[in-house]
Coordinates of C-alpha atoms and ligand atoms in Angstrom, one line a residue:
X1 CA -28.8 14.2 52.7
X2 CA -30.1 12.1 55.9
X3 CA -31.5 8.9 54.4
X4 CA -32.7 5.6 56.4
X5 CA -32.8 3.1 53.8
X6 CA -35.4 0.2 53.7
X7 CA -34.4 -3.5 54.9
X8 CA -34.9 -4.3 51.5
X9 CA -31.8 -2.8 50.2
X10 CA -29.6 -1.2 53.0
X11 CA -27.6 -4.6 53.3
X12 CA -26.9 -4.9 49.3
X13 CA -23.9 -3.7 47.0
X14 CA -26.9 -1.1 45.8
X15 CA -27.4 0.4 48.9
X16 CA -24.6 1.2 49.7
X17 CA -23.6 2.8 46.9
X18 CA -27.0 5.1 46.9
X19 CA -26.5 5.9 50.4
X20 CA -23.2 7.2 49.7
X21 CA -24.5 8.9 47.0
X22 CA -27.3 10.4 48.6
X23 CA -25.1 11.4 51.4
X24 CA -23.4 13.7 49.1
X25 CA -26.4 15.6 47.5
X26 CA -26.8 18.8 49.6
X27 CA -29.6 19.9 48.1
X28 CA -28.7 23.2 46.8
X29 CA -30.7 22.9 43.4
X30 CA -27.6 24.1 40.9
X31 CA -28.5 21.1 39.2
X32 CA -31.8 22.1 37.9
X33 CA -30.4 25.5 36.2
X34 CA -28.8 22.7 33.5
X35 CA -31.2 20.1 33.2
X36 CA -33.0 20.2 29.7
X37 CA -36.3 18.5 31.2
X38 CA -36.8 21.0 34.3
X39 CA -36.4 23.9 31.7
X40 CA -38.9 22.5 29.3
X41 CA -41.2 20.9 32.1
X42 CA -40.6 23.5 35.0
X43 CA -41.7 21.0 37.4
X44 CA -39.2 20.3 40.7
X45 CA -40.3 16.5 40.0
X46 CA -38.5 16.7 36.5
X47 CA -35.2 18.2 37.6
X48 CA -32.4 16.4 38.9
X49 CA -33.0 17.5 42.8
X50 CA -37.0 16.2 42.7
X51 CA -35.8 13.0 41.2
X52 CA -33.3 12.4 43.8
X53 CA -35.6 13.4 46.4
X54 CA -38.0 10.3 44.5
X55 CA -35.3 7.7 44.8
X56 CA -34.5 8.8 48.0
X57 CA -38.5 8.3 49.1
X58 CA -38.2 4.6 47.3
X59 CA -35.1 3.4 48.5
X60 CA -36.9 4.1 52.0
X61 CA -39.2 1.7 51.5
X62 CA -41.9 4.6 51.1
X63 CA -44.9 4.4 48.7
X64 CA -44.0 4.6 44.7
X65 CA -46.8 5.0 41.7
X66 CA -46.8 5.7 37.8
X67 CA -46.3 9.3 38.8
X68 CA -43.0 8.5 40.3
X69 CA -42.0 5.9 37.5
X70 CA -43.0 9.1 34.9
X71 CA -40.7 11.3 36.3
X72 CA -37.9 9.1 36.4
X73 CA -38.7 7.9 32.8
X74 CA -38.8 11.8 31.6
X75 CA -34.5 11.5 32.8
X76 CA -32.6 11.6 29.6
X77 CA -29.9 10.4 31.4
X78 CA -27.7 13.2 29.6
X79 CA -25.8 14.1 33.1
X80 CA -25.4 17.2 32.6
X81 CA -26.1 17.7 36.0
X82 CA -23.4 16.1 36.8
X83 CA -21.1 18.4 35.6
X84 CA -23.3 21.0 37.0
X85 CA -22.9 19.7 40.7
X86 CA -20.2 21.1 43.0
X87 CA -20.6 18.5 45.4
X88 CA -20.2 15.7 43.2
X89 CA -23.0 14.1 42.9
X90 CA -23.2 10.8 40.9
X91 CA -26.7 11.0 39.7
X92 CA -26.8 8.8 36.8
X93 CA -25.6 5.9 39.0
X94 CA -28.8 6.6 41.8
X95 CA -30.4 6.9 38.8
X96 CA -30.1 3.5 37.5
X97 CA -30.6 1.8 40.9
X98 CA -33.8 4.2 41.0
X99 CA -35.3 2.8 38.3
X100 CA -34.6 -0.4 39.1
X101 CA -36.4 -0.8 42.4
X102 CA -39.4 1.2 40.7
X103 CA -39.4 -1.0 38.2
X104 CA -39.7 -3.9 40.7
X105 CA -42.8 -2.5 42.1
X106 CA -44.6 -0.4 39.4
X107 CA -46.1 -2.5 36.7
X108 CA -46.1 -0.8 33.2
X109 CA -48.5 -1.0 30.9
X110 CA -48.7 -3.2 28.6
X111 CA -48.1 -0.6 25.7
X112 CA -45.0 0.6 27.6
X113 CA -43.9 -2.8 28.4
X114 CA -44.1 -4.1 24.7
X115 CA -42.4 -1.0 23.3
X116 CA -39.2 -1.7 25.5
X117 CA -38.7 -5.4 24.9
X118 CA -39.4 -4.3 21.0
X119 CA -36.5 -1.9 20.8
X120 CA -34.1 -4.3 23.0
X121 CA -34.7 -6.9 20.5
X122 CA -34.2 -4.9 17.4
X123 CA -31.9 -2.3 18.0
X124 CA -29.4 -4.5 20.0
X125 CA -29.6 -7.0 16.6
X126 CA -27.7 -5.9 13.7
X127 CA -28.9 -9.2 12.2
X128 CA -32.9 -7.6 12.6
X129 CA -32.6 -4.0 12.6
X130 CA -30.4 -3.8 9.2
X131 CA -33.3 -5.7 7.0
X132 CA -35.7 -3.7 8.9
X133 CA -34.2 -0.3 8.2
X134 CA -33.8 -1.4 4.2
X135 CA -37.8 -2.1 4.1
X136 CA -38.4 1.1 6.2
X137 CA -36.3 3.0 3.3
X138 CA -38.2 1.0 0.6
X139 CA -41.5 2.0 2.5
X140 CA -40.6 5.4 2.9
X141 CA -42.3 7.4 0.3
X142 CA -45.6 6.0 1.5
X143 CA -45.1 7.0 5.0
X144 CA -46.8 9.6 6.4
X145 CA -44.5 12.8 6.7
X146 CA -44.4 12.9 10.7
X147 CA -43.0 8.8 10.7
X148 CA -40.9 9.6 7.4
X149 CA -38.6 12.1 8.9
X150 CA -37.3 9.5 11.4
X151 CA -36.4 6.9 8.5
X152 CA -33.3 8.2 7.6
X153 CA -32.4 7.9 3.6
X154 CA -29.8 5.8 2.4
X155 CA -26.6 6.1 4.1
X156 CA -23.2 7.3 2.3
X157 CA -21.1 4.5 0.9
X158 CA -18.0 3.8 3.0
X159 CA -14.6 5.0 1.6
X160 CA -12.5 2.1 0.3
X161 CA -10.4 0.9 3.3
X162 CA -6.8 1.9 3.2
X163 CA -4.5 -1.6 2.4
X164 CA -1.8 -0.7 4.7
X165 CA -0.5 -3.5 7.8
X166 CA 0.7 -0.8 10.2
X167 CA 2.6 -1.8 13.4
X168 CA 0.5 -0.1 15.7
X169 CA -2.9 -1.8 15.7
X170 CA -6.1 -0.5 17.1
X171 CA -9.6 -2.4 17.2
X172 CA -12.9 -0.5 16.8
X173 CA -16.2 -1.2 18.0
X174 CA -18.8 -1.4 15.2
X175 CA -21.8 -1.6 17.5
X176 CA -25.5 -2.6 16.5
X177 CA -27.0 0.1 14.4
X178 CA -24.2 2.1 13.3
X179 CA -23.0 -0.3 10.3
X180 CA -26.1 -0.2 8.6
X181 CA -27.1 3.7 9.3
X182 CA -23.6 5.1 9.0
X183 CA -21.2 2.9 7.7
X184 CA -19.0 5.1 6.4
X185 CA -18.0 6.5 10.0
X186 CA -15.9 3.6 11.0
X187 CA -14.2 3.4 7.4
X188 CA -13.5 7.4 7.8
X189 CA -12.2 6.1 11.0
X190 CA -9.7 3.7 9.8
X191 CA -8.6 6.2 6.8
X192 CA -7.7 8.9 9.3
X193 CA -6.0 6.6 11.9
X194 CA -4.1 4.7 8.8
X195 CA -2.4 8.6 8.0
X196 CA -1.2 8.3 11.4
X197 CA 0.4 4.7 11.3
X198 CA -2.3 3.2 13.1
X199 CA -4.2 0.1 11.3
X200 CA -7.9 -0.3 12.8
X201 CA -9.6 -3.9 12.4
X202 CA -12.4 -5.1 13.7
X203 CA -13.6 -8.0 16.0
X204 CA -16.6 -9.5 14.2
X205 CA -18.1 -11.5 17.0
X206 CA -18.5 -8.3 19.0
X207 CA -21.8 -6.4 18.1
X208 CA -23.9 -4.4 21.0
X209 CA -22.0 -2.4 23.6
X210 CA -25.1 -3.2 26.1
X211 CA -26.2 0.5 26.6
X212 CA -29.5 0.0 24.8
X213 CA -30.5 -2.9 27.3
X214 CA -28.5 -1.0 30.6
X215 CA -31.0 1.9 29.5
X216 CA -34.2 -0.3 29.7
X217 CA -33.0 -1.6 32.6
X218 CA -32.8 -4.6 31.4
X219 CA -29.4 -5.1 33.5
X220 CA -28.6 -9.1 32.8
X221 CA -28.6 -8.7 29.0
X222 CA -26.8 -5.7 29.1
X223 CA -24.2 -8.1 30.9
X224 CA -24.4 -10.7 28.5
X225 CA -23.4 -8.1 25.7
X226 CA -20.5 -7.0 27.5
X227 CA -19.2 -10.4 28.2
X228 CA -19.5 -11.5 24.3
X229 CA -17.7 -8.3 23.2
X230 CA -14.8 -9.1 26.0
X231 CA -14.6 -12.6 24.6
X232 CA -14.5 -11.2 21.0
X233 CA -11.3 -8.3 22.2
X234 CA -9.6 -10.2 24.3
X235 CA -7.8 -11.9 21.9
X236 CA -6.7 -9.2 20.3
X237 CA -6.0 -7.6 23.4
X238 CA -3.3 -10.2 24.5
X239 CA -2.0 -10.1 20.7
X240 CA -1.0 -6.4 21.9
X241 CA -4.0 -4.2 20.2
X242 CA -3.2 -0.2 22.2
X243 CA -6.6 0.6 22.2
X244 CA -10.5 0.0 22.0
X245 CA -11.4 2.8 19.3
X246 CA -14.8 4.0 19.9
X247 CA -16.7 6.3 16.9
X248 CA -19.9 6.7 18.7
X249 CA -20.1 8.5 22.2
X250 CA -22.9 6.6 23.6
X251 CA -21.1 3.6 23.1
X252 CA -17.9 5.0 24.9
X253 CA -19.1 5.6 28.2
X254 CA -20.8 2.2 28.6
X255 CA -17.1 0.5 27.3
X256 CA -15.2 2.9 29.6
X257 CA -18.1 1.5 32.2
X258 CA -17.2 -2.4 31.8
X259 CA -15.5 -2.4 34.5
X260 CA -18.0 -0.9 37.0
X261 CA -20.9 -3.2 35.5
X262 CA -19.0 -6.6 35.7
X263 CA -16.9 -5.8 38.9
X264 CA -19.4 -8.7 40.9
X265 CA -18.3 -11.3 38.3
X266 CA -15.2 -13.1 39.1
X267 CA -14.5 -14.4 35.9
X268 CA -14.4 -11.2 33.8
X269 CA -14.1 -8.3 36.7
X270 CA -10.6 -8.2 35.3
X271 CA -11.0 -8.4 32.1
X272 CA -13.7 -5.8 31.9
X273 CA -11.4 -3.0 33.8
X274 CA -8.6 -3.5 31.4
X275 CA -11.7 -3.3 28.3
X276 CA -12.3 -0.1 30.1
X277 CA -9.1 1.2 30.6
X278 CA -8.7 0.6 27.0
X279 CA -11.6 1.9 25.5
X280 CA -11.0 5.7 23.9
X281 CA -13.0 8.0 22.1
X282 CA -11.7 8.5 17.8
X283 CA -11.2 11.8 19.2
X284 CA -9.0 10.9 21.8
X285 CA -7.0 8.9 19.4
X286 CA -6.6 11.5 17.0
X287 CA -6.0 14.4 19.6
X288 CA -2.8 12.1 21.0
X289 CA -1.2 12.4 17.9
X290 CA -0.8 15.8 17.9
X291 CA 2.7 15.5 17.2
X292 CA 1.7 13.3 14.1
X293 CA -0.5 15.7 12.4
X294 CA 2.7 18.3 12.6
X295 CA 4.7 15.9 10.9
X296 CA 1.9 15.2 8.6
X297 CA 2.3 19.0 7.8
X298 CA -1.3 19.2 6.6
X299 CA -1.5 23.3 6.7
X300 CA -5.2 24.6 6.1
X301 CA -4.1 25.4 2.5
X302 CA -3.5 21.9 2.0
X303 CA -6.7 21.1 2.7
X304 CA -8.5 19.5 -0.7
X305 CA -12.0 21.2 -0.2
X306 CA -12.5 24.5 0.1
X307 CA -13.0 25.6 4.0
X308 CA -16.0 24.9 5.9
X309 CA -18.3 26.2 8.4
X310 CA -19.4 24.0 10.4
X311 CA -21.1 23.9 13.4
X312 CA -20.7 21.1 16.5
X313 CA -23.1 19.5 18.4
X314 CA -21.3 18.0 21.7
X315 CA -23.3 14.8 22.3
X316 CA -24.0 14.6 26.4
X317 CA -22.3 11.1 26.3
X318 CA -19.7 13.1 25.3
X319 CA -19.3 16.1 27.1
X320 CA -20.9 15.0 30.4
X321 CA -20.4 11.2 30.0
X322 CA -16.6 11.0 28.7
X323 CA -15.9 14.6 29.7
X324 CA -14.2 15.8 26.2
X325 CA -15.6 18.9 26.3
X326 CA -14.3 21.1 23.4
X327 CA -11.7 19.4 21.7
X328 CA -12.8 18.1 18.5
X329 CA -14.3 22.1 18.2
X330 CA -10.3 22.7 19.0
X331 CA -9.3 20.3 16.6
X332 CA -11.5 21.2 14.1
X333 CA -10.6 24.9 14.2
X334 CA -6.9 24.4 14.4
X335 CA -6.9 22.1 10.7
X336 CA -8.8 25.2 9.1
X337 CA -12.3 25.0 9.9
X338 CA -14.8 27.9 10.7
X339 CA -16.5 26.4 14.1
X340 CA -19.6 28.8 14.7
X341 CA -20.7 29.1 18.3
X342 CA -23.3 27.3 19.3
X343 CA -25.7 28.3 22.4
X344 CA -26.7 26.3 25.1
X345 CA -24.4 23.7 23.7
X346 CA -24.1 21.6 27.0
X347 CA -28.4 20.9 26.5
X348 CA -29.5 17.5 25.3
X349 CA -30.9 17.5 21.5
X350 CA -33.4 14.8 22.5
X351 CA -31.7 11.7 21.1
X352 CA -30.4 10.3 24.5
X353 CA -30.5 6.4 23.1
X354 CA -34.2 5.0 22.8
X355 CA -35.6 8.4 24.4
X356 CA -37.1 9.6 21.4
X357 CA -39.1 7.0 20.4
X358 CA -40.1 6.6 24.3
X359 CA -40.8 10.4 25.3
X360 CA -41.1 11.5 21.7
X361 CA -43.1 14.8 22.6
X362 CA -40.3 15.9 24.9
X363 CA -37.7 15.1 23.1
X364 CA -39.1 16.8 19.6
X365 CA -38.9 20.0 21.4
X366 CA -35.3 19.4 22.3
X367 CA -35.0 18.8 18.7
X368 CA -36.4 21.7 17.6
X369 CA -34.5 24.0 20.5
X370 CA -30.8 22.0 19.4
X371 CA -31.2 22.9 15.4
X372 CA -31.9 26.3 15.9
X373 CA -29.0 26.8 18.1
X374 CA -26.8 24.6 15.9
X375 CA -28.2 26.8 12.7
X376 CA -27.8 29.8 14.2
X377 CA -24.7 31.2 12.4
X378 CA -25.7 29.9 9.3
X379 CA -23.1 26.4 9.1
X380 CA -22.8 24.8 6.1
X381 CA -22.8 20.9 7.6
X382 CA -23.3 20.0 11.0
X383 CA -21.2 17.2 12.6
X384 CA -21.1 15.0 15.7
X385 CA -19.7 12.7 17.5
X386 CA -22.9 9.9 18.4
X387 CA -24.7 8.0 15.9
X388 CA -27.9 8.5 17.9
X389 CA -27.8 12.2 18.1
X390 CA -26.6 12.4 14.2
X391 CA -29.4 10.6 12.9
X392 CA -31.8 12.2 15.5
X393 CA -30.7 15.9 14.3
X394 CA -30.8 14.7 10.6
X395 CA -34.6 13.9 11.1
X396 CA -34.7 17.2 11.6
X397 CA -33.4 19.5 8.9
X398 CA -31.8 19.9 5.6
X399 CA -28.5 20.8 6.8
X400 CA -26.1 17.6 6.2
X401 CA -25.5 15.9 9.8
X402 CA -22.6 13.7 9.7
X403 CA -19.5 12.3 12.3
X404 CA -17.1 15.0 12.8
X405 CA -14.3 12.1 11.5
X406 CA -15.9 12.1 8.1
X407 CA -15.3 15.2 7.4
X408 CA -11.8 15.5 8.3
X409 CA -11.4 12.4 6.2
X410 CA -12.7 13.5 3.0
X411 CA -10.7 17.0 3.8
X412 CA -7.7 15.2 4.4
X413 CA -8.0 13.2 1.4
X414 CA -6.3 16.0 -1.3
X415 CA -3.7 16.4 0.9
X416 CA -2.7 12.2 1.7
X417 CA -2.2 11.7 -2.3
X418 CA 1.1 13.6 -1.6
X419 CA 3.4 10.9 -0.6
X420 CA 4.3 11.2 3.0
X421 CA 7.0 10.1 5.0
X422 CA 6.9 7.2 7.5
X423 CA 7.7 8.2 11.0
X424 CA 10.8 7.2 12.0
X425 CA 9.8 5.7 14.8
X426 CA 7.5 2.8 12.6
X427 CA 10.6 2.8 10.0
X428 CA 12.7 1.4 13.5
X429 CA 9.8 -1.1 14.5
X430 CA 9.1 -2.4 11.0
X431 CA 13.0 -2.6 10.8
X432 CA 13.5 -0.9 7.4
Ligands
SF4_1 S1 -27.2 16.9 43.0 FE1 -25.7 18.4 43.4 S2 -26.4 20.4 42.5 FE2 -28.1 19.0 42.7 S3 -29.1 19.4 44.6 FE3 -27.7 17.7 45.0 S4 -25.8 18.7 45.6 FE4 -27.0 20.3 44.7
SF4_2 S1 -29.6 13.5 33.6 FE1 -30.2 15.3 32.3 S2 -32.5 15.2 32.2 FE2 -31.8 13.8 33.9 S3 -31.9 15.0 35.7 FE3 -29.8 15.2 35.0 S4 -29.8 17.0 33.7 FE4 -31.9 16.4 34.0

C-alpha cells in the first residue's frame, strides 16, 4: 500500500515501522472473512482492512474524529487476522502505533477517560483489586443479576504445593489478578511440573506483565512493569532458572514481547530479549516433556477420575498471539480425554483483556456466540488456557470453566500416589 507519511512521524522509530507495515498490506480483504467485529458489525470500518485504511489516513497527517477513535477502539486486538493474512501483515503492531497518534489528537470523554485510568490502577494492583474482589463477593447477592454474573464466586482453593527441591528449576509469573481469581492455576501448575522433575518458584517482587497498561495505551507504565518484573527474574535467571513459566496466555505474548517493547532502552534491551526468549507457555513446558510423560507411564486407565468430555476454548493470545494452535486439544486427547469439536474456534469469546468492561455490548454477543459453540456437543467442563477468557466464559454459564492444567492435575493425581521412578538423568545431576 502507497503511503506518504506526515512530517510528524515519517522520521521516528514508529514510522518506519508502520510504513513497512503498510507497505505489505495489499489490500485483498482475506482478513475480514476472520475478524469477529466485521462479522458482528458488517461495517468495512470494523474489519481489519477499514482500520488499516484509518491508520493509514492518520499517520498521513489527514483529519481524525471520535468516529475514527470508535472503530479502532471496537479492535479486540485478538489477531486473528493475522493469521488470516497471506501477506503477512503485522496488524496488531500498526495497531498500537494507531491508536497512539489518535490518542494524541482525539480527546475522550471524560467517562471514557476515567474508566481507563480506573481499570490501569486496579487491575494492574494485586494489592487493590484482591480486597476489592473479596467486597464484590461479599456484595454479590445484592447485586443486580446483569452486574452479578461478572463477580465471579469464590475461587477453588489451591492444591497443597508439592515439597520436592528438584534440579531443574523453573519460575512462574503470578501476574495481577490471577492469584486472587484463580489461585489454584499456578499451584496445578507446580504439581504437574513437579511429576516431571521440574520445581516452579516464584519471584515475589514481580506482579503485572504490563499488558493491561500496553492495551490502554498507556505505553510508559506498561514499561515500568516490565522493567520491575526483569529486575525481580533476573536474579534467578543468572542463578540458571530454564524458563519463564507462563499459565495465562495474555500474559505470554506481552513476556515473549519484552524484548520488542524495551529494545530503545539501553540498560535493559538485553535483558528483556533474553526475558523473552525465555518466557514459555505451561503448555509448552509440558508438551517438551513428551518423553517424560512416557516414562511417567500414565495410561488413560490410570487416570484417577473417570474420563471427561471436555471442550477447549483456544484463547486468541494463544492461538494467534503465541501460535499454539491445537496442542493442548492434542495433549488432552492423547492422556484420555474426550475433546468435542468446537466451531468457529479461531473467533474471540469477547474477553480480549479490559474489552469487556470497555465494549461490553459487543463483546456479550461474542459471549453468547463462544458458549454455544463451546456447549455444542454437550462437554462436561470447559477449560482454557487465559485467565481473562476463563472468568469471562464463566460469567456466562453453568458449565465449570477452569485452566486446562487443573484438570490434568487433579486427573493425574490417582495415578502420582504410585511411587514413580526418578529419571535417570536427575539421579546423575543430584549425584545419587
Ligand atoms: S491485512 Fe493482509 S489480508 Fe488484510 S487486506 Fe491487507 S494484505 Fe489483505
Ligand atoms: S485484531 Fe481481531 S477484531 Fe481486530 S481487526 Fe484483527 S481480527 Fe478484527
Amino acid at each position: 500500500m502507497q503511503t506518504t507519511l506526515a512530517d510528524f512521524i515519517k522520521d521516528t522509530a514508529e514510522g518506519r515501522e508502520a510504513e513497512g507495515i503498510l507497505r505489505n498490506c495489499v489490500h485483498c480483504g482475506f482478513c475480514n472473512a476472520t475478524c469477529p467485529t466485521y462479522q458482528l458489525l458488517g461495517d468495512e470500518l470494523d474489519g481489519p482492512r477499514g482500520r488499516i485504511y484509518l491508520i493509514k489516513q492518520a499517520l498521513e497527517g489527514r483529519p481524525v474524529s471520535q468516529s475514527t477513535q470508535l472503530h479502532l477502539d471496537r479492535c479486540l486486538t485478538c489477531r486473528a487476522c493475522e493469521t488470516t493474512c497471506p501477506s503477512g501483515v503485522h496488524y496488531s503492531r500498526l495497531l498500537d502505533i494507531g491508536r497512539h497518534v489518535v490518542a494524541s489528537r482525539v480527546q475522550r470523554s471524560p467517562a471514557d477517560a476515567v474508566s481507563r485510568v480506573a481499570l490501569r490502577k486496579v487491575i494492574t494492583r494485586p494489592g487493590l483489586f484482591g480486597p476489592l474482589l473479596k467486597l464484590g463477593q461479599l456484595m454479590r447477592p445484592l447485586l443486580p443479576a446483569k452486574l452479578r454474573r461478572k463477580v465471579p464466586t469464590s475461587a477453588d482453593a489451591p492444591k497443597a504445593a508439592p515439597r520436592a527441591a528438584h534440579a531443574r528449576r523453573m519460575l512462574v509469573l503470578e501476574g495481577c489478578v490471577q492469584p486472587a481469581l484463580s489461585p489454584a492455576t499456578n499451584a496445578a501448575a507446580a504439581r504437574v511440573l513437579d511429576r516431571m522433575g521440574i520445581s516452579l518458584a516464584a519471584a515475589p517482587a514481580a506482579g503485572c506483565c504490563g499488558a493491561v497498561s500496553l492495551h490502554l495505551d498507556a505505553q510508559a507504565e506498561a514499561h515500568d512493569f516490565m522493567r520491575r518484573n526483569i529486575d525481580a527474574w533476573w536474579p534467578h535467571i543468572r542463578d540458571g532458572v530454564e524458563a519463564i513459566v507462563i499459565t495465562a496466555s495474555g500474559c505470554g505474548v506481552t513476556v515473549r514481547d519484552y524484548g520488542y517493547q524495551l529494545a530503545g532502552d539501553p540498560a535493559y534491551a538485553e535483558k528483556a530479549k533474553r526475558v523473552s526468549d525465555l518466557a514459555k507457555d505451561v503448555s509448552e513446558i509440558v508438551l517438551a516433556e513428551r518423553d517424560r510423560w512416557q516414562a511417567l507411564a500414565f495410561p488413560p486407565s490410570s487416570l484417577h477420575s473417570p474420563l471427561r468430555r471436555v471442550a477447549f476454548h483456544a484463547p486468541c493470545t494463544l492461538q494467534h498471539g503465541l501460535k499454539l494452535k491445537g496442542d493442548i486439544e492434542l495433549l488432552l486427547s492423547s492422556l484420555g480425554f474426550e475433546v468435542v469439536p468446537v466451531r468457529d474456534a479461531h473467533l474471540c469469546c469477547g474477553s480480549a483483556g479490559t474489552y469487556s468492561v470497555l465494549q461490553p455490548a459487543i463483546s456479550q454477543r461474542l459471549l453468547e456466540n463462544k458458549l454455544a459453540a463451546l456447549t455444542e456437543h454437550d462437554p462436561q467442563e470447559i477449560v482454557t488456557a487465559n485467565i481473562g477468557c476463563q472468568m469471562h466464559l464463566q460469567s456466562g454459564t453453568p458449565h465449570r470453566v477452569r485452566h486446562w492444567i487443573e484438570l490434568l492435575d487433579d486427573h493425574l493425581s490417582g495415578a502420582a500416589e504410585r511411587p514413580v521412578e526418578e529419571p535417570k538423568e536427575e539421579r546423575l545431576r543430584r549425584g545419587t
